[in-house]
Tab-separated table of C-alpha atoms and ligand atoms in Angstrom:
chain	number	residue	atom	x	y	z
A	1	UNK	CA	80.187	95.630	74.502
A	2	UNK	CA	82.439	93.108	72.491
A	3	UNK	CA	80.897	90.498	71.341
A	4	UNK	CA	81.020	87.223	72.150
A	5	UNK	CA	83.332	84.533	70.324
A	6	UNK	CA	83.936	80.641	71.662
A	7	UNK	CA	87.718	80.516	72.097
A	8	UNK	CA	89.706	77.418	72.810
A	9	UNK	CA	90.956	77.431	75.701
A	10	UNK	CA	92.934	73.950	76.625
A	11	UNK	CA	94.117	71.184	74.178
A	12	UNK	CA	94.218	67.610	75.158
A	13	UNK	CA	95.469	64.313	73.888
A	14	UNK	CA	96.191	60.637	73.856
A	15	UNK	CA	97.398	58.242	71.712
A	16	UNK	CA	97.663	54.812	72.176
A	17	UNK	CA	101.078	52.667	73.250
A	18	UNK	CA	101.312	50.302	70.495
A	19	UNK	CA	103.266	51.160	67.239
A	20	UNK	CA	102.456	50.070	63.775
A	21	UNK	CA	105.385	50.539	61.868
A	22	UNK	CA	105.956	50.124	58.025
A	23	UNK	CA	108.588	47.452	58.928
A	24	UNK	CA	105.807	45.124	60.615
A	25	UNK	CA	103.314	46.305	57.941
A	26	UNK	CA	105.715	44.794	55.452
A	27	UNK	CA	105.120	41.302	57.093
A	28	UNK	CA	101.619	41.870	56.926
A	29	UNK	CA	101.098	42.199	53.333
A	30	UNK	CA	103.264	43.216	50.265
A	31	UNK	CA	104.569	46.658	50.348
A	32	UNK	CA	107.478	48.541	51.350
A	33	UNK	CA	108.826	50.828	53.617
A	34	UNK	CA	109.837	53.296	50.523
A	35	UNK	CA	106.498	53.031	48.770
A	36	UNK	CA	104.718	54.074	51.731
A	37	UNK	CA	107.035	57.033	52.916
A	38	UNK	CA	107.038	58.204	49.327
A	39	UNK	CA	103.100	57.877	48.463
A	40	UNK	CA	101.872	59.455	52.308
A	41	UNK	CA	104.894	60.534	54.825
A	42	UNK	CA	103.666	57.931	57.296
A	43	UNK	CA	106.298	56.042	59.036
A	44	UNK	CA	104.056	54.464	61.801
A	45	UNK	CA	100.750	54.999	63.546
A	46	UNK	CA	99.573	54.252	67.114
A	47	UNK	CA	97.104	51.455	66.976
A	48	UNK	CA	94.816	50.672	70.252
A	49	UNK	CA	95.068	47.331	71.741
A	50	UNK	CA	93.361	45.275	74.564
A	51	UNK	CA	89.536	43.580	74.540
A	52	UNK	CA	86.512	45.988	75.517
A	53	UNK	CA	88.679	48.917	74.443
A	54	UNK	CA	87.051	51.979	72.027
A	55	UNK	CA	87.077	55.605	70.899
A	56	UNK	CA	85.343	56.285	73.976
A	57	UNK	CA	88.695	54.956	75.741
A	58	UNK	CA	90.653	56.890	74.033
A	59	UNK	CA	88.478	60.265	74.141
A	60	UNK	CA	88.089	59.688	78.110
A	61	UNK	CA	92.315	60.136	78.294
A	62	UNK	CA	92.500	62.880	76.058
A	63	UNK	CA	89.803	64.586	78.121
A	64	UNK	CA	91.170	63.486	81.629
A	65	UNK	CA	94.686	65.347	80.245
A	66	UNK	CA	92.802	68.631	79.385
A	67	UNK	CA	90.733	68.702	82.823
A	68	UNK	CA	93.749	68.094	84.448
A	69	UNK	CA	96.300	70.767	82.772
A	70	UNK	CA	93.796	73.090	83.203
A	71	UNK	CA	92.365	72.457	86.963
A	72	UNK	CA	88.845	71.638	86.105
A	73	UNK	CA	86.218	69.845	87.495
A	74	UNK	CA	84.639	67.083	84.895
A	75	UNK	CA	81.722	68.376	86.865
A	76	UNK	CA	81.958	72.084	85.402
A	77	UNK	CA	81.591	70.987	81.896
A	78	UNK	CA	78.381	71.725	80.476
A	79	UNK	CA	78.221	69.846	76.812
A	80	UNK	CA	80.388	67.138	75.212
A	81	UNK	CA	80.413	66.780	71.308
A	82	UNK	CA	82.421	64.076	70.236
A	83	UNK	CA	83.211	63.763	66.679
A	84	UNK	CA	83.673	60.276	65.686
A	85	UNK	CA	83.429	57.898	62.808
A	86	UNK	CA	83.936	54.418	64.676
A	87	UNK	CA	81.727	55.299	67.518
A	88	UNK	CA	81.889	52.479	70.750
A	89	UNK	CA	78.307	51.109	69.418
A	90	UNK	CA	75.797	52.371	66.456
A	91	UNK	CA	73.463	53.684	69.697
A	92	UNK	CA	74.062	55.355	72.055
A	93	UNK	CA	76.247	58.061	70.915
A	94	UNK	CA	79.643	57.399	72.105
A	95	UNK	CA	79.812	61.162	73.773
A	96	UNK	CA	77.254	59.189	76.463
A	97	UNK	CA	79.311	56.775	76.916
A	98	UNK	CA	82.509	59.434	77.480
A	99	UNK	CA	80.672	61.874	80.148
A	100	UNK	CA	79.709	59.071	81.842
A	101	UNK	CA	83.482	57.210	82.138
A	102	UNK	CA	84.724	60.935	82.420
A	103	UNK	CA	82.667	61.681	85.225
A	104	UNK	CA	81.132	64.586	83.529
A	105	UNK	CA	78.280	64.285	85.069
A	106	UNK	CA	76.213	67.414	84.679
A	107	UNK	CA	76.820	67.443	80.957
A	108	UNK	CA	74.552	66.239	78.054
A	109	UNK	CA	76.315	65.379	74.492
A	110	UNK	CA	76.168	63.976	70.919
A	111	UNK	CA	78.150	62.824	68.844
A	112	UNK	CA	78.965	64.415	65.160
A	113	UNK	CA	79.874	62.057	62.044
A	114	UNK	CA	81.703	63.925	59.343
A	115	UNK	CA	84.231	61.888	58.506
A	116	UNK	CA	87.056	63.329	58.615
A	117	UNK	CA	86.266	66.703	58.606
A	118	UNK	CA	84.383	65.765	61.641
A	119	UNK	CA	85.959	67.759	64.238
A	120	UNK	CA	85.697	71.204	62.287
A	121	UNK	CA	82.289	70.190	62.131
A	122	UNK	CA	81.641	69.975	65.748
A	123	UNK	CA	84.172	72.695	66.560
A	124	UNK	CA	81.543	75.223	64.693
A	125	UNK	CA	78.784	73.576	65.856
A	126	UNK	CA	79.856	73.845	69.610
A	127	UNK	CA	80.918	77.344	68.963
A	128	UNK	CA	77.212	78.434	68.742
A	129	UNK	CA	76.364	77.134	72.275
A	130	UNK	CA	79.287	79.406	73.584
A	131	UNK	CA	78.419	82.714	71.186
A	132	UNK	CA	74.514	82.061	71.697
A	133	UNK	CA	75.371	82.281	76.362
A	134	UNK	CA	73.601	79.277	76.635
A	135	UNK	CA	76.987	77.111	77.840
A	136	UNK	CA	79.982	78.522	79.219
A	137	UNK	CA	82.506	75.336	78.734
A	138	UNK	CA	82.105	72.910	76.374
A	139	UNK	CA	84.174	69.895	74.835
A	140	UNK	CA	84.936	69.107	71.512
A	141	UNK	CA	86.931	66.035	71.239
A	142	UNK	CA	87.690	63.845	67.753
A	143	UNK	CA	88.596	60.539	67.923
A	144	UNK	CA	88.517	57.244	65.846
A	145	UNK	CA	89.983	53.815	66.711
A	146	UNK	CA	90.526	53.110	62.670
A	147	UNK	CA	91.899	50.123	63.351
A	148	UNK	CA	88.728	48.889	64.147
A	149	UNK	CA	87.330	49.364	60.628
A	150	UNK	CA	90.916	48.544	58.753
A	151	UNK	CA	91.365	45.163	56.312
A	152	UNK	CA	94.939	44.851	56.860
A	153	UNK	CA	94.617	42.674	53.570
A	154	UNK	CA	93.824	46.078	51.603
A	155	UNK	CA	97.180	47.529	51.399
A	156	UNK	CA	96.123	50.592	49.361
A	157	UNK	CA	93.726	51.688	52.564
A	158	UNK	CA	95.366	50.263	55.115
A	159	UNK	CA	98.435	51.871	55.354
A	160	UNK	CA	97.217	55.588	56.065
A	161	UNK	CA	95.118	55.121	59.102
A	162	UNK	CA	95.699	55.110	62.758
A	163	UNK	CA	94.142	55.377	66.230
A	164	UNK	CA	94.085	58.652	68.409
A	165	UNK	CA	92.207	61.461	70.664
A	166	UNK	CA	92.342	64.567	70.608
A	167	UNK	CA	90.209	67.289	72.365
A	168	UNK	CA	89.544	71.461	73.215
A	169	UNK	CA	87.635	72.988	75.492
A	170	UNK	CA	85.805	76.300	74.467
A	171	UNK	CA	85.088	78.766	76.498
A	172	UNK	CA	83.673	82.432	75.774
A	173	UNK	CA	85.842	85.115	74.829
A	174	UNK	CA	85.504	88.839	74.859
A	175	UNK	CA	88.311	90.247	73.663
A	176	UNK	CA	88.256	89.335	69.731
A	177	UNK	CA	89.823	85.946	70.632
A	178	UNK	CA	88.825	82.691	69.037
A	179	UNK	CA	86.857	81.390	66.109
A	180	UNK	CA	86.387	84.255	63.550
A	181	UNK	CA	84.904	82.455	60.941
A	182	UNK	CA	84.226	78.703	59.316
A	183	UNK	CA	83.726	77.492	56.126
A	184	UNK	CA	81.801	73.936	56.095
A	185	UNK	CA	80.855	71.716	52.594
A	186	UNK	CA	79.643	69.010	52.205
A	187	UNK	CA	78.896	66.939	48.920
A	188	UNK	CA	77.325	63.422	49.227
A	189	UNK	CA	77.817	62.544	45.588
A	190	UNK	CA	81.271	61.785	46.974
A	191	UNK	CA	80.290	58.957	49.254
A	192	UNK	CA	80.858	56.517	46.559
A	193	UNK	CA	84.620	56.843	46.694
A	194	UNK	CA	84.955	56.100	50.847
A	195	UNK	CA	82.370	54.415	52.770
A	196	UNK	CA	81.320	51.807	54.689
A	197	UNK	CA	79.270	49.003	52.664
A	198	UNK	CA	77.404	47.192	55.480
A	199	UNK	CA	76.315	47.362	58.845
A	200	UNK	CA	74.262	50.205	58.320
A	201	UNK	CA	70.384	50.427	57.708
A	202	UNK	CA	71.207	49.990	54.171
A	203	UNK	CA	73.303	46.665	54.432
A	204	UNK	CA	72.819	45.096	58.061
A	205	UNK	CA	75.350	42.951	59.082
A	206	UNK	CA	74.977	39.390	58.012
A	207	UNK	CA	77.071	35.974	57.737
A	208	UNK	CA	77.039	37.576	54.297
A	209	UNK	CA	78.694	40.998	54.643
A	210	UNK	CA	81.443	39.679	56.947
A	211	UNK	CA	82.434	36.972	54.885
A	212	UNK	CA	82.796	39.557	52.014
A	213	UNK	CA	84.653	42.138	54.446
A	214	UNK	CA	82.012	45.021	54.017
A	215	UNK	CA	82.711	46.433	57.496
A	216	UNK	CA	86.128	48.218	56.601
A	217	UNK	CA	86.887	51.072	55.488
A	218	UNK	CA	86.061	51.224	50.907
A	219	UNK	CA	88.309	53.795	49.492
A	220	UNK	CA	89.166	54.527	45.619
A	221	UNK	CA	91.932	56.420	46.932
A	222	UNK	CA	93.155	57.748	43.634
A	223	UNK	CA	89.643	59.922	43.466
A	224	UNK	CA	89.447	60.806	46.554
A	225	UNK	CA	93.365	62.261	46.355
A	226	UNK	CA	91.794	64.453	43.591
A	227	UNK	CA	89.329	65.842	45.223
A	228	UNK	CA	90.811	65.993	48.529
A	229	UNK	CA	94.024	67.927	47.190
A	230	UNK	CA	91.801	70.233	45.367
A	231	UNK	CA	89.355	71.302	47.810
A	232	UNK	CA	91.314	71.225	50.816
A	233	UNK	CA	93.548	73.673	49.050
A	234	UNK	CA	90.869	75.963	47.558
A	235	UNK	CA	89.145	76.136	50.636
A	236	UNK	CA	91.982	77.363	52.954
A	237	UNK	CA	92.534	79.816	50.433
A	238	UNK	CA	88.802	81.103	50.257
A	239	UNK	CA	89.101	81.702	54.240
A	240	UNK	CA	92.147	83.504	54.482
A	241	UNK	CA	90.885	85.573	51.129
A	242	UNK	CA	87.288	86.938	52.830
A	243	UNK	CA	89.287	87.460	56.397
A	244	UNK	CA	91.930	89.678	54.174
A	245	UNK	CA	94.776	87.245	55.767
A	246	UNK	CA	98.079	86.717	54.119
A	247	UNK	CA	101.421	84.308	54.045
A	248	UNK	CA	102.715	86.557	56.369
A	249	UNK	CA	99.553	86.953	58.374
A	250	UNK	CA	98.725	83.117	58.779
A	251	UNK	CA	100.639	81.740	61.485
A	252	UNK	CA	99.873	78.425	61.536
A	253	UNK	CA	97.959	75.804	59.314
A	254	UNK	CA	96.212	72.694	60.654
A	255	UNK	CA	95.763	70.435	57.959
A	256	UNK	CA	94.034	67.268	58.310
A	257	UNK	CA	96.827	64.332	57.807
A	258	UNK	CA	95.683	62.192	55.224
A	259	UNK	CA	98.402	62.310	53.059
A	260	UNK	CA	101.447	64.555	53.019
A	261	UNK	CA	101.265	65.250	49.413
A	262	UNK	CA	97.433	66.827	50.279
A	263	UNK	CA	99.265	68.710	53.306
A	264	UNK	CA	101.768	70.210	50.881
A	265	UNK	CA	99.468	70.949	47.946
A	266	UNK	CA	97.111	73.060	50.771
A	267	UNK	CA	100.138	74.929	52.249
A	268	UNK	CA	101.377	76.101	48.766
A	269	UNK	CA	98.519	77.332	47.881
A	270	UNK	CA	98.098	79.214	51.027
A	271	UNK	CA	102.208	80.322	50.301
A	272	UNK	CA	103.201	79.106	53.468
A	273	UNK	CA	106.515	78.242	54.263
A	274	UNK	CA	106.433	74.165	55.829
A	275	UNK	CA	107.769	76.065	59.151
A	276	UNK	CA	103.717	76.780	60.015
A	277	UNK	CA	102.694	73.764	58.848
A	278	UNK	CA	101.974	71.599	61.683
A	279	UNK	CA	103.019	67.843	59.971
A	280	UNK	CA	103.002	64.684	62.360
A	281	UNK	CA	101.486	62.468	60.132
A	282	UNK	CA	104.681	60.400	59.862
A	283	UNK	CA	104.348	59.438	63.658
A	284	UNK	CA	100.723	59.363	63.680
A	285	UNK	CA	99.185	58.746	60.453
A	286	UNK	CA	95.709	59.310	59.481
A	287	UNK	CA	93.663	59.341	62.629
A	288	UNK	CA	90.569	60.766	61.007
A	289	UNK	CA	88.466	62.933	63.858
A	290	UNK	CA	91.642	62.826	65.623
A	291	UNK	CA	93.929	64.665	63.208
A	292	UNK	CA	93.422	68.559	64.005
A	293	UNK	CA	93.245	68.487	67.727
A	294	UNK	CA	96.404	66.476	68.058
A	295	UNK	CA	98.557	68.541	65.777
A	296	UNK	CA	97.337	71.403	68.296
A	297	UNK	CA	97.920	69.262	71.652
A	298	UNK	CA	101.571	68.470	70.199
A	299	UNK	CA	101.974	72.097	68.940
A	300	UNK	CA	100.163	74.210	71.863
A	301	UNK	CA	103.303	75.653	73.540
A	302	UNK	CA	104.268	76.850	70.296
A	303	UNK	CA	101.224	79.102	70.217
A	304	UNK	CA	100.910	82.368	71.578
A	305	UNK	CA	98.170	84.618	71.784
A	306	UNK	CA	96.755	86.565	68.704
A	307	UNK	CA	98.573	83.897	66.887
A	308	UNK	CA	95.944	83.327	62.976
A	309	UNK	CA	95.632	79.986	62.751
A	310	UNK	CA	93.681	77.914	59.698
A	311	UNK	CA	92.556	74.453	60.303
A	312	UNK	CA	91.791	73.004	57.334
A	313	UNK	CA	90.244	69.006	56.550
A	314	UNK	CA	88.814	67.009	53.874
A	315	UNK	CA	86.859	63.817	54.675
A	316	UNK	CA	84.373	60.592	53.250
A	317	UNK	CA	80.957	61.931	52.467
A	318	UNK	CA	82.685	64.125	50.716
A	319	UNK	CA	83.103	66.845	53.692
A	320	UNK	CA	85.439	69.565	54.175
A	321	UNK	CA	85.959	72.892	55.528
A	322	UNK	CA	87.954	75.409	57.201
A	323	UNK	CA	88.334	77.575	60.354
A	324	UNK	CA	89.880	80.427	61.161
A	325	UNK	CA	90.941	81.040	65.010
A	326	UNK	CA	92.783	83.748	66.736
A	327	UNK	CA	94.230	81.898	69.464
A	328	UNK	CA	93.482	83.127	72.233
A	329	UNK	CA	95.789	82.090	75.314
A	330	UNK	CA	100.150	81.242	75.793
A	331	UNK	CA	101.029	78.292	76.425
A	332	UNK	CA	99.680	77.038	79.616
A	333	UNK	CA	101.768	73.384	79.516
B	401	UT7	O1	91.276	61.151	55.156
B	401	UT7	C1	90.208	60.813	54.355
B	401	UT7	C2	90.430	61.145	52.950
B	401	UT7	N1	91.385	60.218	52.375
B	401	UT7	C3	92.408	60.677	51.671
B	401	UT7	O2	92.608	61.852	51.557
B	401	UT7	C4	93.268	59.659	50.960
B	401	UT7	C5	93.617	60.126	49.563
B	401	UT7	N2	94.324	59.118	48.797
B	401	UT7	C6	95.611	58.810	49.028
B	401	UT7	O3	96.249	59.337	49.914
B	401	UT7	C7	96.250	57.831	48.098
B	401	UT7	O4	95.358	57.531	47.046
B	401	UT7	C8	96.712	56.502	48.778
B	401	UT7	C9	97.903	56.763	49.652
B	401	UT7	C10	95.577	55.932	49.617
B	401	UT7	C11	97.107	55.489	47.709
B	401	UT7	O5	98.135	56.046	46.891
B	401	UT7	P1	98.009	56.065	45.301
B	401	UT7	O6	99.232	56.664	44.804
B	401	UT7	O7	96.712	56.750	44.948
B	401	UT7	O8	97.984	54.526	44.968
B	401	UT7	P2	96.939	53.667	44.120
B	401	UT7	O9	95.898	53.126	45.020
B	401	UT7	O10	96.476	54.411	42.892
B	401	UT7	O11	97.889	52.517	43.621
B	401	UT7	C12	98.996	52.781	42.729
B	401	UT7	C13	99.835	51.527	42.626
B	401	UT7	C14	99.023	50.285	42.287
B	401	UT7	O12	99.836	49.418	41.534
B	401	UT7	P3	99.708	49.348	39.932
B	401	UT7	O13	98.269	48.995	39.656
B	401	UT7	O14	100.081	50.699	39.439
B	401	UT7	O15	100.670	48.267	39.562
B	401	UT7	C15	98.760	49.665	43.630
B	401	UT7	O16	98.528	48.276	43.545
B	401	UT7	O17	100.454	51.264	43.896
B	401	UT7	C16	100.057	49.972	44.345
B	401	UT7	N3	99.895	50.025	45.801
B	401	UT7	C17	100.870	49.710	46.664
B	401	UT7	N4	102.125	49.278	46.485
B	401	UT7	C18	102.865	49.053	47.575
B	401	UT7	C19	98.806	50.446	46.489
B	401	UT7	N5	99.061	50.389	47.802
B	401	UT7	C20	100.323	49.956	47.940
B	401	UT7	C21	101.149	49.689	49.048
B	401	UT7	N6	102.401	49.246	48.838
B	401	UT7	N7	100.730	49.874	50.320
């Protein structure tokens, strides 16, 4: 008998209404248009507004768009990870809070916090639920409302990041389809270059921390480009390398978007052409959990079955990883 491999099997997504562009970032603080294009490819990002409103918002519509393209029942689903670095609250876990909005009411979840390299993370950690028989459809969806965590005074972070869901549903496979193999690191030496300061158990939040803005997002971006464009790269490459893939093989990279310059660096090393790079960091920016599943909501009726695919991310921590899938279905949008 073949053995068992979580495949995905649906791709949802959502991203918010509103539009950040770099024109109305250059009345917020002092940059440009140029400078921003030219350092990152971002030309705007979707940024969620409205009181009351979180990731879990967000997740619940990227969810309610996979259930519904692919007929199911929020009551079928089993387990919900959601990957997440600006959860709705510290406690609970926001994947609580999106079963219950969802309706998915016979399913228990937890949420995963890997930065950006979060929904790899969860992706292989759901995975063993599917390949171990103990659940037969499970969610993995990334999101982040980054604007939630962004000093719009800090124009060397704020720029990159924006707000977005996306999310798969996995669902056992026995026909050689779905994720092969995953390569997660993790490095915490790194977390000095992007973190939070306060409002952990570390650094509560006081008058003190939020007069000196220590709930945003604290990024030495020129060190974490370094590391991120090296590892990103090297790691992509290690995974097609011990799966005997090639250029010609690969048929798709998903790169986290951070930066396009990371984006390119990965897909040269890999020798891929940009045509199977999936790019839409210039619409979306950096949506951190969100990244990978919504380059593979935008791109799904592009895929076909048997299709290689890498997904590839680098994140604060310092995280980072790779997967490699053989998609497993056409489209089915
Ligand atoms: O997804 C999680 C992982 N994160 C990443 O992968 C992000 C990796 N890092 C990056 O993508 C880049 O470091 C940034 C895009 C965040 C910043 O680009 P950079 O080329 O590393 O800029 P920098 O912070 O080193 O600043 C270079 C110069 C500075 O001016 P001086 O000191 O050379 O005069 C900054 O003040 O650019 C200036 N600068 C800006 N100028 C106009 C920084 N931000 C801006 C801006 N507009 N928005």
């Amino acid at each position: 008998m073949q053995k068992i491999q979580a495949a995905i099997t649906g791709v949802g997504g959502y991203v918010p209404d509103y539009v950040l562009t770099n024109a109305e970032l250059e009345t917020m603080m002092e940059t440009t248009d140029e400078w921003i294009t030219s350092r990152t490819g971002i030309k705007e990002r979707r940024i969620l507004k409205g009181e009351g409103k979180g990731s879990s918002d967000m997740a619940v519509e990227a969810i309610k768009n996979l259930l519904s393209k692919k007929g199911i029942s929020p009551k079928d689903i089993e387990l919900v990870i959601c990957a997440t670095t600006t959860p709705d609250m510290q406690f609970p876990a926001t994947a609580n809070i999106i079963c219950d909005k969802a309706g998915m009411t016979n399913a228990w979840g937890f949420d995963v916090n890997a930065a950006c390299s979060g929904f790899i993370f969860a992706l292989t950690t759901a995975s063993q639920f599917i390949i171990s028989g103990r659940h037969k459809k499970v969610i993995v969806v990334g999101v982040d409302k980054m604007s939630s965590i962004m000093n719009y005074e800090d124009r060397a972070v704020s720029i990159i990041f924006g707000d977005g869901a996306g999310a798969v549903l996995l669902e056992p496979n026995e026909e050689g389809y779905g994720i092969v193999d995953s390569i997660l690191k993790t490095d915490g030496s790194g977390r000095v270059f992007l973190h939070q300061k306060a409002g952990g158990s570390v650094k509560p939040a006081s008058i003190e921390t939020v007069m000196n803005k220590e709930h945003y997002v604290y990024q030495e971006g020129q060190a974490v480009f370094k590391f991120a464009v090296k590892n990103m790269a090297d790691v992509a490459a290690e995974i097609m390398e011990r799966n005997n893939l090639t250029s010609d093989s690969v048929n798709w990279l998903v790169p986290h978007q951070a930066n396009k310059r990371i984006i390119n660096a990965t897909a040269d090393r890999m020798k891929l052409p940009t045509e199977k790079v999936m790019i839409n960091i210039e619409k979306f920016g950096n949506t951190t959990n969100g990244t990978l599943p919504l380059c593979m909501w935008e791109w799904e009726n592009k895929l076909h079955k048997g299709d290689n695919i890498i997904l590839a991310a680098f994140g604060g921590g310092f995280t980072w990883g790779a997967t490699y899938i053989k998609w497993a279905y056409d489209s089915i949008t």
